[in-house]
Amino acid sequence: MSSNASPQKKGLGDSEHLKALGYDDSFHRSMSLWANLALGFTYLSPLVGVYSLFALALSTGGPPSIFWLVIVGTGQLLVALVFGEVVSQYPIAGGIYPWTRRLWGKRYAWMAAWVYVWAMLVTITAVAEFGSGFLANLINAPVTKEVTLGLSVLFLVVAFAFNFSGTKMLSRVARIGLAAELIGVIGLGLYLLIFQRKQEFSIFFDTMGVQGNDSYAAAFLGAALAGLFLFYGFEACGDVAEEVPDPARGIPRAMILTILIGGVSALFSFGGYVMAAPDLQAVVNGTDIDPIPAILEATLGTVGAKLFLIVALTAFLSCVLSLQAAASRLMFAFARDGMIPGHAWLGKVSPRTTVPVNALIVACTIPLLLCLLIYVGGSTLLTQITAFAVIGIYVAFQMVVLAALRQRFKGWRPAGPFNLGPVGFVVNVVALLYGIFAMVLLARPGSTGVFLDDWIVLIGLAVVMGSGLLYLFIAKPHSASHQPEGDAIAVAAMLRAHPQNAHRKDARPTTSTQ
């Protein structure tokens, strides 16, 4: 898929497909399938996810919390399959926004994009803040508020500079980040599992008393964040659909591979740290709140631990880069349809680099302001605003899944080259049930007794969705937008009727239900 060969012999060409959906090419299609996979993978970033939540998962659910990686990975694979069918019919930049618009309508899409863009901007901030700790450790800098702010800003600005340089540079850095991730999670994980084992494999079925005198079921459910925080990012592959050759075929594959490779990587990494921990009971008891540096020091030595920090920093930078790219493409797609204030400015694409440069500026500036807010409010604020990001992303995901299921009930049969046929309906239903289950787990209030801390996830979601609804109904940003909406059935019929698709097995004549 790395070549620029036109897929016209297999169906509609890229430009022709895009033209049929109401848009002209605005980008260079210079991102290969491998680079597209790298973009999604570095956004998903198993290294960042496992490192961030390893101690929390073990202190909440013990070693069996590793099974959340399997449960959530399976559920998100179903979501990725639904997304794959949608992007195959609608290979449009911006991902969740154009998908929900064409599956449901512009007001529904406005809310999905509003929630999702804020979740992404907060996630960019969180990853930069977490990455600053690695960088401070590498350069032996004290982890003060001022140092954290300065290094977080450095992450954001460097990632912006790479993104500003164009899609080819984004692809190059994403591929480097993918290599760093694979070394840092699979390579290190296998090394720890094979050569540095201090536990038996049966440890993954041992709760180690984490539940106390209560039922283990509650403890296990409490550890769900170990997987829920990790398995998103694959949708970023679709955010750059107009920068990829043959996206209708390639992007669904890239999203699925992102989940599969990310899941295997996370299992090796999480499992390796558990097996190599010199004092696993201390981690489970919560007395060792940051065990990974000690595990690395004990197994790799001082020099090896420093080398790992370099690999980790590369992964963190690539993650910020991918998040900025995805957020900017979403804002560009939003602006191109006239759905956001300042849409004429935000919808501009640089003629030199063919990137939405003004949207990129916003995707860097708002996280910079959030970093300043965290500097003033303290590290607790980082935890509080990050809590919203995870459920915000799941809500936006499930808005796509729900919209797709609604269209299926109305008679929609996805018409892209990637589709699941009759199985798609079952996959769609199960993906929605999984998503509801995940959101319930994420929204459960805490038990600290502090109202703001216990309810912060729902408070954050209510603030973002409430402000979005108010703006939607007062300012009516959708009223000036005249791009197509809710046309999934009509577009499927049009694509099947196109002469270049006439040879396809699923191109049977459209019935009245279509």
Coordinates of C-alpha atoms in Angstrom, one line a residue:
M1 CA 0.0 0.0 0.0
S2 CA 3.0 2.3 0.1
S3 CA 2.8 3.0 -3.6
N4 CA 0.7 5.7 -5.2
A5 CA -0.8 3.4 -7.8
S6 CA -4.4 4.2 -8.5
P7 CA -7.0 1.6 -7.4
Q8 CA -9.3 2.4 -10.3
K9 CA -9.1 -1.1 -11.7
K10 CA -10.6 -2.4 -8.5
G11 CA -13.3 0.3 -8.3
L12 CA -13.6 4.0 -7.8
G13 CA -10.3 6.0 -7.7
D14 CA -9.5 7.9 -4.6
S15 CA -10.3 11.4 -6.1
E16 CA -13.4 10.1 -7.8
H17 CA -14.6 8.5 -4.6
L18 CA -14.0 11.7 -2.7
K19 CA -15.7 13.7 -5.4
A20 CA -18.8 11.5 -5.2
L21 CA -19.0 12.3 -1.5
G22 CA -18.9 16.1 -2.2
Y23 CA -15.3 17.0 -1.7
D24 CA -12.2 17.8 -3.7
D25 CA -8.7 16.6 -2.9
S26 CA -7.0 19.0 -0.4
F27 CA -4.0 16.9 0.5
H28 CA -1.2 14.9 -1.0
R29 CA -1.7 11.2 -0.6
S30 CA 1.8 10.6 0.6
M31 CA 1.1 8.4 3.7
S32 CA 1.6 4.7 3.2
L33 CA -0.3 1.9 4.9
W34 CA 2.7 1.3 7.1
A35 CA 2.8 5.0 8.1
N36 CA -0.9 5.0 8.7
L37 CA -0.6 2.0 11.0
A38 CA 2.3 3.8 12.7
L39 CA 0.1 6.9 13.3
G40 CA -2.7 4.8 14.9
F41 CA -0.3 2.7 16.9
T42 CA 1.7 5.6 18.4
Y43 CA -1.5 7.3 19.3
L44 CA -2.7 4.1 21.0
S45 CA 0.8 3.8 22.5
P46 CA 0.9 0.6 24.7
L47 CA 4.1 1.8 26.2
V48 CA 2.5 5.0 27.5
G49 CA -0.6 3.2 28.6
V50 CA 1.1 0.3 30.4
Y51 CA 3.6 2.6 32.1
S52 CA 1.0 5.0 33.3
L53 CA -1.4 2.5 34.7
F54 CA 0.7 -0.5 35.8
A55 CA 0.9 0.4 39.5
L56 CA -2.8 1.4 39.6
A57 CA -4.0 -1.8 37.9
L58 CA -2.0 -4.1 40.3
S59 CA -2.9 -2.2 43.5
T60 CA -6.6 -2.3 42.5
G61 CA -7.0 -5.7 40.9
G62 CA -3.8 -7.6 41.4
P63 CA -2.0 -9.6 38.7
P64 CA -5.3 -10.9 37.2
S65 CA -5.9 -7.3 36.0
I66 CA -3.9 -8.3 33.0
F67 CA -7.1 -9.9 31.6
W68 CA -8.6 -6.5 31.1
L69 CA -6.2 -6.1 28.2
V70 CA -7.8 -9.1 26.5
I71 CA -11.4 -8.1 27.4
V72 CA -11.1 -4.5 26.2
G73 CA -8.9 -5.4 23.3
T74 CA -11.6 -7.7 22.0
G75 CA -14.4 -5.2 22.5
Q76 CA -12.4 -2.4 20.8
L77 CA -11.6 -4.8 17.9
L78 CA -15.4 -5.0 17.3
V79 CA -15.6 -1.2 17.4
A80 CA -12.7 -1.0 14.9
L81 CA -14.6 -3.4 12.6
V82 CA -17.6 -1.1 12.6
F83 CA -15.4 1.9 12.0
G84 CA -13.7 0.0 9.1
E85 CA -17.0 -0.5 7.3
V86 CA -17.9 3.2 7.8
V87 CA -14.5 4.6 6.7
S88 CA -14.5 2.3 3.7
Q89 CA -17.7 3.9 2.4
Y90 CA -16.6 7.4 3.7
P91 CA -12.8 7.8 3.4
I92 CA -13.0 11.5 4.5
A93 CA -10.6 13.4 6.7
G94 CA -11.7 14.0 10.2
G95 CA -12.9 10.5 11.2
I96 CA -15.6 10.7 13.8
Y97 CA -17.1 14.0 12.7
P98 CA -17.8 13.1 9.0
W99 CA -18.8 9.5 9.9
T100 CA -21.5 10.7 12.4
R101 CA -22.7 13.4 10.0
R102 CA -23.2 11.0 7.1
L103 CA -24.7 8.3 9.3
W104 CA -27.1 10.5 11.3
G105 CA -27.0 14.3 10.8
K106 CA -25.1 17.5 11.3
R107 CA -26.3 18.3 14.8
Y108 CA -25.6 14.8 16.1
A109 CA -22.2 15.1 14.4
W110 CA -21.5 18.5 15.9
M111 CA -21.9 17.0 19.4
A112 CA -19.8 13.9 18.7
A113 CA -17.0 16.1 17.3
W114 CA -17.3 18.6 20.2
V115 CA -16.9 15.9 22.8
Y116 CA -14.1 14.1 20.9
V117 CA -12.0 17.2 20.1
W118 CA -12.0 18.2 23.8
A119 CA -11.1 14.7 24.8
M120 CA -8.2 14.7 22.4
L121 CA -6.9 18.1 23.4
V122 CA -6.9 17.0 27.1
T123 CA -5.2 13.7 26.1
I124 CA -2.5 15.7 24.3
T125 CA -1.9 17.7 27.5
A126 CA -1.8 14.6 29.7
V127 CA 0.7 12.7 27.5
A128 CA 3.0 15.7 27.3
E129 CA 2.8 16.1 31.1
F130 CA 3.5 12.4 31.7
G131 CA 6.3 12.4 29.2
S132 CA 8.0 15.3 30.9
G133 CA 8.7 13.0 33.9
F134 CA 10.7 10.6 31.6
L135 CA 12.7 13.5 30.1
A136 CA 13.4 15.0 33.5
N137 CA 14.7 11.6 34.7
L138 CA 16.9 11.3 31.6
I139 CA 18.6 14.6 32.1
N140 CA 18.6 14.3 35.9
A141 CA 16.4 17.4 36.3
P142 CA 14.4 17.9 39.5
V143 CA 10.7 17.2 38.9
T144 CA 9.4 20.6 40.1
K145 CA 6.3 22.4 38.8
E146 CA 8.5 24.7 36.7
V147 CA 10.5 21.9 35.1
T148 CA 7.4 19.9 34.4
L149 CA 5.8 22.9 32.7
G150 CA 8.9 23.7 30.6
L151 CA 9.4 20.1 29.4
S152 CA 5.7 19.6 28.7
V153 CA 5.8 22.8 26.5
L154 CA 8.9 21.4 24.8
F155 CA 7.1 18.2 23.9
L156 CA 4.2 20.2 22.4
V157 CA 6.3 22.6 20.4
V158 CA 8.6 19.9 19.0
A159 CA 5.6 17.7 18.0
F160 CA 4.0 20.8 16.4
A161 CA 7.2 21.5 14.4
F162 CA 7.3 18.0 13.0
N163 CA 3.6 18.2 12.1
F164 CA 4.0 21.6 10.6
S165 CA 6.6 20.2 8.2
G166 CA 4.1 18.1 6.3
T167 CA 2.6 14.6 6.0
K168 CA 5.8 13.0 4.9
M169 CA 7.6 14.2 8.1
L170 CA 4.6 13.0 10.2
S171 CA 4.8 9.6 8.5
R172 CA 8.6 9.4 9.1
V173 CA 8.4 10.3 12.8
A174 CA 5.4 8.0 13.3
R175 CA 7.3 5.1 11.8
I176 CA 10.3 5.8 14.2
G177 CA 7.8 5.9 17.1
L178 CA 6.3 2.6 16.0
A179 CA 9.8 1.1 16.1
A180 CA 10.5 2.6 19.5
E181 CA 7.2 1.2 20.8
L182 CA 7.8 -2.3 19.5
I183 CA 11.3 -2.3 21.1
G184 CA 10.1 -0.8 24.3
V185 CA 7.1 -3.1 24.8
I186 CA 7.5 -6.4 22.9
G187 CA 11.4 -6.5 23.0
L188 CA 11.7 -5.5 26.6
G189 CA 8.6 -7.5 27.6
L190 CA 10.0 -10.7 26.1
Y191 CA 13.4 -10.1 27.7
L192 CA 11.8 -9.8 31.1
L193 CA 9.5 -12.8 30.6
I194 CA 12.3 -15.1 29.4
F195 CA 15.4 -13.9 31.3
Q196 CA 14.3 -11.9 34.4
R197 CA 11.4 -14.0 35.7
K198 CA 10.9 -13.8 39.4
Q199 CA 7.3 -15.2 39.5
E200 CA 5.6 -18.2 38.1
F201 CA 3.0 -17.8 35.3
S202 CA 0.3 -18.9 37.8
I203 CA 0.7 -15.5 39.4
F204 CA -1.8 -14.1 36.9
F205 CA -4.5 -16.2 38.6
D206 CA -3.4 -15.1 42.1
T207 CA -5.2 -12.1 43.6
M208 CA -2.5 -11.7 46.2
G209 CA -5.1 -10.6 48.7
V210 CA -5.9 -7.3 46.9
Q211 CA -9.6 -7.7 47.7
G212 CA -9.1 -7.9 51.5
N213 CA -12.2 -9.4 53.1
D214 CA -14.5 -8.3 50.2
S215 CA -15.4 -10.0 46.9
Y216 CA -12.7 -10.1 44.3
A217 CA -15.3 -9.2 41.6
A218 CA -15.4 -5.6 42.9
A219 CA -11.6 -5.3 42.8
F220 CA -11.4 -6.8 39.3
L221 CA -14.0 -4.3 38.0
G222 CA -12.1 -1.5 39.7
A223 CA -9.0 -2.4 37.6
A224 CA -10.9 -2.1 34.3
L225 CA -9.1 1.2 33.6
A226 CA -5.9 -0.8 32.9
G227 CA -7.5 -1.8 29.5
L228 CA -10.0 1.0 28.9
F229 CA -7.3 3.7 29.0
L230 CA -5.1 1.8 26.5
F231 CA -7.2 0.7 23.5
Y232 CA -8.1 3.8 21.6
G233 CA -6.1 5.7 19.0
F234 CA -6.8 3.3 16.1
E235 CA -9.4 5.8 14.9
A236 CA -6.6 8.2 14.1
C237 CA -5.9 6.1 11.0
G238 CA -9.2 7.4 9.6
D239 CA -8.6 11.0 10.6
V240 CA -6.0 11.3 7.8
A241 CA -8.1 9.4 5.2
E242 CA -7.4 12.0 2.5
E243 CA -3.7 11.7 2.9
V244 CA -3.6 7.9 2.2
P245 CA -3.7 6.1 -1.2
D246 CA -6.6 3.7 -1.5
P247 CA -7.9 4.6 2.0
A248 CA -11.2 2.6 1.6
R249 CA -9.2 -0.6 1.7
G250 CA -6.1 0.4 3.6
I251 CA -7.4 2.2 6.6
P252 CA -9.7 -0.6 7.9
R253 CA -6.7 -2.9 7.8
A254 CA -4.5 -0.3 9.6
M255 CA -7.1 0.1 12.3
I256 CA -7.5 -3.6 12.9
L257 CA -3.7 -4.2 12.9
T258 CA -3.3 -1.3 15.4
I259 CA -5.6 -3.1 17.8
L260 CA -4.0 -6.6 17.3
I261 CA -0.4 -5.5 17.5
G262 CA -1.1 -3.0 20.3
G263 CA -2.9 -5.8 22.3
V264 CA -0.1 -8.3 21.9
S265 CA 2.5 -5.6 22.7
A266 CA 0.6 -4.5 25.9
L267 CA 0.3 -8.1 27.1
F268 CA 4.0 -8.7 26.7
S269 CA 4.9 -5.5 28.4
F270 CA 2.4 -5.8 31.3
G271 CA 3.2 -9.4 31.8
G272 CA 6.9 -8.8 31.7
Y273 CA 6.8 -6.2 34.4
V274 CA 4.7 -8.5 36.6
M275 CA 7.0 -11.4 36.2
A276 CA 10.2 -9.3 36.8
A277 CA 9.0 -7.3 39.8
P278 CA 11.5 -8.0 42.6
D279 CA 8.8 -7.1 45.2
L280 CA 5.4 -7.7 43.6
Q281 CA 3.6 -7.7 46.9
A282 CA 4.7 -4.1 47.6
V283 CA 3.2 -3.1 44.3
V284 CA -0.1 -4.9 45.0
N285 CA -0.2 -3.4 48.5
G286 CA 0.2 0.1 47.0
T287 CA 3.4 0.8 48.9
D288 CA 5.4 1.0 45.7
I289 CA 3.5 3.5 43.6
D290 CA 6.0 3.8 40.8
P291 CA 7.6 0.3 40.4
I292 CA 8.7 0.4 36.8
P293 CA 11.9 2.4 37.2
A294 CA 13.1 0.0 40.0
I295 CA 12.2 -3.0 37.8
L296 CA 14.2 -1.5 34.9
E297 CA 17.2 -0.6 37.1
A298 CA 17.2 -4.1 38.6
T299 CA 17.0 -5.9 35.2
L300 CA 18.7 -3.6 32.8
G301 CA 21.2 -1.8 35.0
T302 CA 21.8 2.0 35.1
V303 CA 22.9 2.3 31.4
G304 CA 20.1 0.0 30.2
A305 CA 17.5 1.9 32.1
K306 CA 18.7 5.2 30.5
L307 CA 18.6 3.6 27.0
F308 CA 15.0 2.6 27.8
L309 CA 14.2 6.1 28.8
I310 CA 15.3 7.3 25.3
V311 CA 13.1 4.7 23.7
A312 CA 10.2 5.8 26.0
L313 CA 10.7 9.5 25.2
T314 CA 10.5 8.7 21.5
A315 CA 7.2 6.9 22.0
F316 CA 5.8 9.8 24.1
L317 CA 6.8 12.3 21.4
S318 CA 5.3 10.2 18.7
C319 CA 2.1 9.9 20.7
V320 CA 1.8 13.7 21.1
L321 CA 2.6 14.1 17.4
S322 CA -0.1 11.6 16.4
L323 CA -2.7 13.2 18.7
Q324 CA -2.0 16.6 17.3
A325 CA -2.3 15.4 13.8
A326 CA -5.6 13.6 14.5
A327 CA -7.1 16.6 16.4
S328 CA -6.1 19.0 13.6
R329 CA -7.7 16.9 10.9
L330 CA -10.9 16.7 12.9
M331 CA -11.0 20.5 13.4
F332 CA -10.2 20.9 9.7
A333 CA -13.1 18.6 8.7
F334 CA -15.3 20.5 11.1
A335 CA -14.3 23.9 9.7
R336 CA -14.5 22.8 6.0
D337 CA -18.2 22.2 6.5
G338 CA -18.6 25.6 8.2
M339 CA -19.5 24.0 11.6
I340 CA -17.2 25.9 14.0
P341 CA -16.4 29.5 14.8
G342 CA -13.5 30.8 12.7
H343 CA -14.2 28.0 10.1
A344 CA -12.7 30.0 7.2
W345 CA -9.4 30.3 9.1
L346 CA -9.4 26.8 10.6
G347 CA -10.3 25.3 7.2
K348 CA -7.2 26.5 5.4
V349 CA -4.5 24.1 4.1
S350 CA -1.0 25.2 3.6
P351 CA -0.2 25.2 -0.2
R352 CA 3.4 24.3 0.6
T353 CA 3.1 21.5 3.1
T354 CA -0.6 20.6 2.5
V355 CA -1.4 20.4 6.2
P356 CA -4.2 22.3 8.0
V357 CA -1.7 24.6 9.6
N358 CA -4.2 26.8 11.5
A359 CA -6.0 23.8 13.0
L360 CA -2.5 22.5 14.0
I361 CA -1.8 25.8 15.8
V362 CA -5.0 25.4 17.8
A363 CA -4.2 21.7 18.5
C364 CA -0.9 22.9 20.1
T365 CA -2.1 26.1 21.7
I366 CA -5.0 24.8 23.8
P367 CA -2.9 22.0 25.4
L368 CA -0.3 24.7 26.1
L369 CA -2.9 26.7 28.0
L370 CA -4.1 23.6 29.8
C371 CA -0.5 23.0 30.9
L372 CA -0.4 26.5 32.4
L373 CA -3.7 25.7 34.1
I374 CA -2.2 22.6 35.6
Y375 CA 0.9 24.5 36.7
V376 CA -1.4 26.9 38.6
G377 CA -3.8 24.3 39.9
G378 CA -1.3 21.5 40.8
S379 CA -0.9 17.9 39.7
T380 CA -4.2 16.9 41.1
L381 CA -5.9 18.9 38.4
L382 CA -4.1 16.8 35.8
T383 CA -5.7 13.7 37.1
Q384 CA -9.1 15.3 37.2
I385 CA -9.1 16.7 33.7
T386 CA -7.6 13.5 32.3
A387 CA -10.4 11.5 33.8
F388 CA -12.8 13.2 31.5
A389 CA -10.7 12.4 28.4
V390 CA -11.2 8.6 28.5
I391 CA -14.9 8.6 28.9
G392 CA -15.2 11.5 26.4
I393 CA -13.5 9.4 23.7
Y394 CA -15.6 6.3 24.5
V395 CA -18.8 8.4 24.2
A396 CA -17.7 9.8 20.8
F397 CA -16.8 6.2 19.7
Q398 CA -20.2 4.9 20.7
M399 CA -22.0 7.7 18.9
V400 CA -20.5 6.3 15.7
V401 CA -21.4 2.7 16.6
L402 CA -25.0 3.8 17.5
A403 CA -25.4 5.8 14.3
A404 CA -24.2 2.9 12.2
L405 CA -26.6 0.5 13.9
R406 CA -29.5 3.0 13.4
Q407 CA -28.7 3.0 9.7
R408 CA -28.6 -0.8 9.5
F409 CA -32.1 -0.9 11.0
K410 CA -33.2 1.5 8.2
G411 CA -31.7 -0.9 5.6
W412 CA -28.1 0.3 5.1
R413 CA -25.6 -2.2 3.7
P414 CA -22.1 -0.7 3.8
A415 CA -20.8 -0.3 0.2
G416 CA -17.1 0.2 0.7
P417 CA -14.6 -2.4 -0.4
F418 CA -14.2 -3.4 3.3
N419 CA -17.4 -4.8 4.6
L420 CA -18.5 -7.7 6.9
G421 CA -21.6 -8.7 5.0
P422 CA -24.4 -10.1 7.1
V423 CA -22.0 -10.6 10.1
G424 CA -21.7 -6.8 10.3
F425 CA -25.1 -6.4 12.0
V426 CA -24.1 -8.8 14.8
V427 CA -20.7 -7.1 15.2
N428 CA -22.4 -3.7 15.4
V429 CA -24.8 -4.8 18.1
V430 CA -22.1 -6.5 20.2
A431 CA -19.8 -3.4 19.8
L432 CA -22.6 -1.2 21.1
L433 CA -23.2 -3.4 24.1
Y434 CA -19.5 -3.5 24.9
G435 CA -19.3 0.3 24.6
I436 CA -22.2 0.8 27.1
F437 CA -20.5 -1.7 29.5
A438 CA -17.2 0.3 29.2
M439 CA -18.9 3.6 29.8
V440 CA -20.7 2.4 32.9
L441 CA -17.3 1.2 34.3
L442 CA -15.7 4.5 33.5
A443 CA -18.6 6.6 34.9
R444 CA -18.7 4.7 38.3
P445 CA -18.1 7.2 41.1
G446 CA -15.1 6.7 43.3
S447 CA -15.2 6.0 47.0
T448 CA -12.7 8.5 48.5
G449 CA -15.5 10.6 50.1
V450 CA -14.4 13.7 48.3
F451 CA -17.3 14.7 46.0
L452 CA -15.2 16.3 43.2
D453 CA -12.7 13.4 43.1
D454 CA -15.4 10.8 43.2
W455 CA -17.6 12.3 40.5
I456 CA -15.0 14.1 38.3
V457 CA -15.6 11.9 35.3
L458 CA -19.3 12.6 35.1
I459 CA -18.8 16.3 36.1
G460 CA -16.3 16.7 33.2
L461 CA -18.5 15.0 30.7
A462 CA -21.5 17.1 31.9
V463 CA -19.6 20.3 31.5
V464 CA -18.4 19.5 28.0
M465 CA -21.7 18.1 26.7
G466 CA -23.7 20.8 28.5
S467 CA -21.7 23.6 27.0
G468 CA -21.8 22.0 23.6
L469 CA -25.6 21.6 23.7
L470 CA -26.0 25.2 24.8
Y471 CA -23.8 26.5 22.0
L472 CA -25.5 24.2 19.5
F473 CA -29.0 25.4 20.3
I474 CA -28.2 29.1 20.9
A475 CA -25.6 29.8 18.1
K476 CA -26.9 27.1 15.7
P477 CA -23.4 26.5 14.2
H478 CA -24.9 23.8 11.9
S479 CA -27.4 26.1 10.3
A480 CA -25.0 27.5 7.7
S481 CA -23.6 24.1 6.7
H482 CA -25.0 22.6 3.6
Q483 CA -22.8 19.5 3.1
P484 CA -24.7 16.2 2.9
E485 CA -25.9 14.5 6.0
G486 CA -27.6 11.2 6.9
D487 CA -27.1 9.8 3.4
A488 CA -25.5 6.4 4.2
I489 CA -28.2 4.4 2.3
A490 CA -28.2 6.7 -0.7
V491 CA -24.4 6.8 -1.0
A492 CA -24.2 3.0 -0.7
A493 CA -26.7 2.7 -3.5
M494 CA -24.7 5.2 -5.6
L495 CA -21.4 3.4 -5.1
R496 CA -22.9 0.0 -5.9
A497 CA -24.5 1.4 -9.1
H498 CA -21.2 3.0 -10.3
P499 CA -19.9 1.2 -13.5
Q500 CA -16.5 0.7 -12.0
N501 CA -18.0 -1.3 -9.1
A502 CA -20.3 -3.4 -11.3
H503 CA -18.0 -6.4 -11.1
R504 CA -18.2 -6.6 -7.3
K505 CA -20.0 -9.5 -5.7
D506 CA -22.0 -7.2 -3.4
A507 CA -23.0 -4.9 -6.2
R508 CA -26.4 -6.5 -6.7
P509 CA -29.3 -4.2 -7.7
T510 CA -30.6 -1.9 -4.9
T511 CA -33.9 -2.8 -3.4
S512 CA -36.5 -0.5 -2.1
T513 CA -35.1 -0.8 1.4
Q514 CA -31.9 0.7 0.2

